[in-house]
mmCIF file of C-alpha atoms in Angstrom:
data_model
loop_
_atom_site.group_PDB
_atom_site.id
_atom_site.type_symbol
_atom_site.label_atom_id
_atom_site.label_comp_id
_atom_site.label_asym_id
_atom_site.label_seq_id
_atom_site.Cartn_x
_atom_site.Cartn_y
_atom_site.Cartn_z
ATOM 1 C CA UNK A 143 7.307 -6.963 2.973
ATOM 2 C CA UNK A 144 7.157 -3.292 3.894
ATOM 3 C CA UNK A 145 6.638 -4.120 7.614
ATOM 4 C CA UNK A 146 10.000 -5.910 7.653
ATOM 5 C CA UNK A 147 11.834 -2.634 6.395
ATOM 6 C CA UNK A 148 10.246 -0.697 9.191
ATOM 7 C CA UNK A 149 11.274 -3.352 11.771
ATOM 8 C CA UNK A 150 14.776 -3.175 10.378
ATOM 9 C CA UNK A 151 14.723 0.540 10.681
ATOM 10 C CA UNK A 152 13.621 0.290 14.272
ATOM 11 C CA UNK A 153 16.300 -2.207 15.125
ATOM 12 C CA UNK A 154 18.989 0.487 14.426
ATOM 13 C CA UNK A 155 17.628 2.059 17.623
ATOM 14 C CA UNK A 156 16.546 -1.096 19.792
ATOM 15 C CA UNK A 157 15.816 -4.594 18.596
ATOM 16 C CA UNK A 158 12.210 -5.546 19.065
ATOM 17 C CA UNK A 159 10.723 -8.639 20.579
ATOM 18 C CA UNK A 160 8.331 -10.716 18.477
ATOM 19 C CA UNK A 161 5.386 -9.514 20.582
ATOM 20 C CA UNK A 162 6.390 -5.830 19.662
ATOM 21 C CA UNK A 163 6.975 -6.787 16.062
ATOM 22 C CA UNK A 164 3.491 -8.279 15.910
ATOM 23 C CA UNK A 165 1.774 -5.532 17.666
ATOM 24 C CA UNK A 166 3.470 -3.016 15.189
ATOM 25 C CA UNK A 167 2.212 -5.015 12.247
ATOM 26 C CA UNK A 168 -1.302 -4.680 13.439
ATOM 27 C CA UNK A 169 -1.097 -0.871 13.879
ATOM 28 C CA UNK A 170 0.396 0.340 10.747
ATOM 29 C CA UNK A 171 -1.213 0.608 7.241
ATOM 30 C CA UNK A 172 0.417 0.639 3.842
ATOM 31 C CA UNK A 173 -0.464 3.339 1.402
ATOM 32 C CA UNK A 174 0.575 3.782 -2.234
ATOM 33 C CA UNK A 175 0.940 7.286 -3.365
ATOM 34 C CA UNK A 176 1.010 8.521 -7.068
ATOM 35 C CA UNK A 177 3.287 11.296 -8.096
ATOM 36 C CA UNK A 178 1.894 14.632 -7.275
ATOM 37 C CA UNK A 179 -0.587 13.084 -5.060
ATOM 38 C CA UNK A 180 -1.197 14.616 -1.596
ATOM 39 C CA UNK A 181 -0.952 12.699 1.800
ATOM 40 C CA UNK A 182 -1.639 16.002 3.582
ATOM 41 C CA UNK A 183 -2.896 19.313 2.359
ATOM 42 C CA UNK A 184 -2.933 22.747 3.859
ATOM 43 C CA UNK A 185 -5.882 23.303 6.265
ATOM 44 C CA UNK A 186 -6.278 19.536 6.904
ATOM 45 C CA UNK A 187 -5.235 17.845 10.221
ATOM 46 C CA UNK A 188 -2.254 15.711 9.844
ATOM 47 C CA UNK A 189 -3.475 12.242 10.727
ATOM 48 C CA UNK A 190 -0.471 10.012 10.317
ATOM 49 C CA UNK A 191 3.175 9.380 10.845
ATOM 50 C CA UNK A 192 4.555 8.360 7.464
ATOM 51 C CA UNK A 193 7.497 6.038 7.000
ATOM 52 C CA UNK A 194 8.752 5.893 3.385
ATOM 53 C CA UNK A 195 9.140 2.426 2.059
ATOM 54 C CA UNK A 196 10.157 3.638 -1.420
ATOM 55 C CA UNK A 197 9.903 6.719 -3.365
ATOM 56 C CA UNK A 198 10.122 10.465 -2.251
ATOM 57 C CA UNK A 199 7.839 12.880 -0.464
ATOM 58 C CA UNK A 200 8.210 16.733 0.187
ATOM 59 C CA UNK A 201 6.718 18.909 2.731
ATOM 60 C CA UNK A 202 6.253 22.376 2.020
ATOM 61 C CA UNK A 203 4.396 25.693 2.805
ATOM 62 C CA UNK A 204 3.061 28.402 0.493
ATOM 63 C CA UNK A 205 3.511 32.081 1.170
ATOM 64 C CA UNK A 206 1.188 34.873 0.532
ATOM 65 C CA UNK A 207 2.653 35.371 -2.977
ATOM 66 C CA UNK A 208 1.977 31.682 -3.829
ATOM 67 C CA UNK A 209 5.528 30.745 -3.660
ATOM 68 C CA UNK A 210 6.338 27.278 -2.421
ATOM 69 C CA UNK A 211 9.073 26.769 0.230
ATOM 70 C CA UNK A 212 10.215 23.203 0.726
ATOM 71 C CA UNK A 213 10.839 22.359 4.298
ATOM 72 C CA UNK A 214 11.707 18.603 4.319
ATOM 73 C CA UNK A 215 12.160 15.792 1.816
ATOM 74 C CA UNK A 216 11.717 12.159 2.789
ATOM 75 C CA UNK A 217 13.024 9.259 0.840
ATOM 76 C CA UNK A 218 13.416 5.615 1.720
ATOM 77 C CA UNK A 219 13.689 4.843 5.465
ATOM 78 C CA UNK A 220 12.724 8.257 6.518
ATOM 79 C CA UNK A 221 9.678 9.772 8.355
ATOM 80 C CA UNK A 222 7.579 12.916 7.411
ATOM 81 C CA UNK A 223 4.544 14.492 9.171
ATOM 82 C CA UNK A 224 3.374 17.715 10.569
ATOM 83 C CA UNK A 225 3.875 16.766 14.186
ATOM 84 C CA UNK A 226 2.228 19.997 15.490
ATOM 85 C CA UNK A 227 -0.989 19.430 13.672
ATOM 86 C CA UNK A 228 -0.729 15.528 14.399
ATOM 87 C CA UNK A 229 -0.583 16.026 18.211
ATOM 88 C CA UNK A 230 -2.795 19.143 18.529
ATOM 89 C CA UNK A 231 -5.455 18.097 16.022
ATOM 90 C CA UNK A 232 -5.321 21.666 14.544
ATOM 91 C CA UNK A 233 -5.357 22.531 10.917
ATOM 92 C CA UNK A 234 -1.871 22.197 9.183
ATOM 93 C CA UNK A 235 -0.253 25.060 7.230
ATOM 94 C CA UNK A 236 1.879 22.583 5.444
ATOM 95 C CA UNK A 237 1.345 20.242 2.485
ATOM 96 C CA UNK A 238 2.951 16.872 2.086
ATOM 97 C CA UNK A 239 3.208 15.654 -1.656
ATOM 98 C CA UNK A 240 4.779 12.785 -3.538
ATOM 99 C CA UNK A 241 7.655 13.723 -5.877
ATOM 100 C CA UNK A 242 7.903 10.312 -7.012
ATOM 101 C CA UNK A 243 5.450 7.275 -6.912
ATOM 102 C CA UNK A 244 5.805 6.340 -3.248
ATOM 103 C CA UNK A 245 4.862 3.729 -0.857
ATOM 104 C CA UNK A 246 4.557 4.626 2.895
ATOM 105 C CA UNK A 247 3.603 2.950 6.006
ATOM 106 C CA UNK A 248 1.198 5.132 8.079
ATOM 107 C CA UNK A 249 0.369 5.057 11.798
ATOM 108 C CA UNK A 250 -2.382 7.275 13.152
ATOM 109 C CA UNK A 251 -2.715 8.825 16.500
ATOM 110 C CA UNK A 252 -4.792 6.339 18.441
ATOM 111 C CA UNK A 253 -2.580 3.456 17.427
ATOM 112 C CA UNK A 254 0.669 5.536 18.054
ATOM 113 C CA UNK A 255 -0.607 6.356 21.571
ATOM 114 C CA UNK A 256 -1.601 2.813 22.139
ATOM 115 C CA UNK A 257 1.971 1.771 21.296
ATOM 116 C CA UNK A 258 3.391 4.421 23.493
ATOM 117 C CA UNK A 259 1.371 3.220 26.447
ATOM 118 C CA UNK A 260 1.736 -0.334 26.125
ATOM 119 C CA UNK A 261 5.326 -0.925 24.644
ATOM 120 C CA UNK A 262 7.942 1.271 26.405
ATOM 121 C CA UNK A 263 10.652 0.225 23.861
ATOM 122 C CA UNK A 264 8.560 1.629 20.950
ATOM 123 C CA UNK A 265 7.859 4.805 22.914
ATOM 124 C CA UNK A 266 11.600 5.192 23.341
ATOM 125 C CA UNK A 267 12.199 4.603 19.642
ATOM 126 C CA UNK A 268 9.709 7.198 18.607
ATOM 127 C CA UNK A 269 10.991 9.631 21.033
ATOM 128 C CA UNK A 270 14.579 9.330 19.604
ATOM 129 C CA UNK A 271 13.082 9.640 16.095
ATOM 130 C CA UNK A 272 11.454 12.998 17.043
ATOM 131 C CA UNK A 273 14.451 14.116 18.733
ATOM 132 C CA UNK A 274 16.538 13.603 15.664
ATOM 133 C CA UNK A 275 14.085 15.589 13.571
ATOM 134 C CA UNK A 276 14.116 18.435 16.116
ATOM 135 C CA UNK A 277 17.947 18.468 15.901
ATOM 136 C CA UNK A 278 17.648 18.564 12.114
ATOM 137 C CA UNK A 279 15.406 21.497 12.322
ATOM 138 C CA UNK A 280 17.733 23.404 14.679
ATOM 139 C CA UNK A 281 20.538 22.828 12.214
ATOM 140 C CA UNK A 282 18.420 23.962 9.227
ATOM 141 C CA UNK A 283 17.367 27.243 10.953
ATOM 142 C CA UNK A 284 21.114 27.826 11.957
ATOM 143 C CA UNK A 285 22.114 27.184 8.292
ATOM 144 C CA UNK A 286 19.514 29.549 6.986
ATOM 145 C CA UNK A 287 20.702 32.449 9.229
ATOM 146 C CA UNK A 288 24.370 31.927 9.062
ATOM 147 C CA UNK A 289 25.427 30.124 5.965
ATOM 148 C CA UNK A 290 25.946 31.036 2.417
ATOM 149 C CA UNK A 291 23.901 29.668 -0.393
ATOM 150 C CA UNK A 292 26.770 27.431 -1.553
ATOM 151 C CA UNK A 293 27.187 26.166 2.021
ATOM 152 C CA UNK A 294 23.387 25.352 2.162
ATOM 153 C CA UNK A 295 23.657 23.502 -1.037
ATOM 154 C CA UNK A 296 26.582 21.193 0.231
ATOM 155 C CA UNK A 297 24.616 20.534 3.306
ATOM 156 C CA UNK A 298 21.817 19.474 1.254
ATOM 157 C CA UNK A 299 24.173 17.025 -0.612
ATOM 158 C CA UNK A 300 25.302 15.619 2.684
ATOM 159 C CA UNK A 301 21.737 15.330 4.225
ATOM 160 C CA UNK A 302 20.020 13.972 1.106
ATOM 161 C CA UNK A 303 22.856 12.349 -1.095
ATOM 162 C CA UNK A 304 20.442 9.878 -2.520
ATOM 163 C CA UNK A 305 18.160 12.745 -3.792
ATOM 164 C CA UNK A 306 20.567 14.989 -5.546
ATOM 165 C CA UNK A 307 19.908 13.140 -8.846
ATOM 166 C CA UNK A 308 16.222 12.373 -8.203
ATOM 167 C CA UNK A 309 15.081 15.879 -7.566
ATOM 168 C CA UNK A 310 14.747 18.742 -10.042
ATOM 169 C CA UNK A 311 16.670 22.010 -9.536
ATOM 170 C CA UNK A 312 13.426 23.850 -8.709
ATOM 171 C CA UNK A 313 12.853 21.637 -5.810
ATOM 172 C CA UNK A 314 16.423 21.763 -4.382
ATOM 173 C CA UNK A 315 16.493 25.541 -4.949
ATOM 174 C CA UNK A 316 13.242 25.859 -2.956
ATOM 175 C CA UNK A 317 14.569 23.837 -0.066
ATOM 176 C CA UNK A 318 17.691 25.985 0.202
ATOM 177 C CA UNK A 319 16.080 29.231 -0.301
ATOM 178 C CA UNK A 320 17.362 30.501 -3.605
ATOM 179 C CA UNK A 321 16.307 30.540 -7.275
ATOM 180 C CA UNK A 322 16.868 27.718 -9.585
ATOM 181 C CA UNK A 323 19.166 29.992 -11.806
ATOM 182 C CA UNK A 324 21.345 30.728 -8.795
ATOM 183 C CA UNK A 325 21.446 27.077 -7.878
ATOM 184 C CA UNK A 326 22.772 26.468 -11.500
ATOM 185 C CA UNK A 327 25.344 29.089 -10.778
ATOM 186 C CA UNK A 328 26.575 27.426 -7.602
ATOM 187 C CA UNK A 329 26.953 24.125 -9.303
ATOM 188 C CA UNK A 330 29.173 25.587 -11.948
ATOM 189 C CA UNK A 331 31.236 27.387 -9.245
ATOM 190 C CA UNK A 332 31.431 24.031 -7.257
ATOM 191 C CA UNK A 333 32.484 22.121 -10.330
ATOM 192 C CA UNK A 334 35.492 24.466 -10.873
ATOM 193 C CA UNK A 335 36.421 23.890 -7.268
ATOM 194 C CA UNK A 336 36.062 20.152 -7.812
ATOM 195 C CA UNK A 337 33.441 20.055 -4.959
ATOM 196 C CA UNK A 338 30.728 17.184 -5.266
ATOM 197 C CA UNK A 339 27.795 17.959 -7.353
ATOM 198 C CA UNK A 340 25.729 14.682 -6.748
#
């Protein structure tokens, strides 16, 4: 069952007691998402934390020229949400869309706050998850201002090894901030250096 996958994920941080597992089961809902279906659109308020059971989602923004800029991918056992919109109740500037048919477990703000207040262990787990995401963002910003395109590509392969063969070049290129054509060039150069491609 999908909830068992989430409980196993939480157990990597702190094992849950039966009462906590049962409460969690009551507070999350399952959602099946078709490829190219949105679970958040720009100008909507983000209402859920999303845990990916299967499939892949991407979060992106669109600039004034209509170009899409991927910020995050989330595949199995990962979280995705616009945390600023979720907690402030303000409109999101981001979109979350399914790259593949996807199954997620969702938890809304009232249920999350209930768990925070009543189950300190779950509060701690979510705090660590958010801290890890914050570290990812810091590393991403540093990469974007101090690394070459090839280094950003290799970091992508390290961070998302399970997605290298599941995403088209256009999606990966958007994430690392280059054109698909330049990504193809990097892959050719990498193969000559015998660096990992997938």
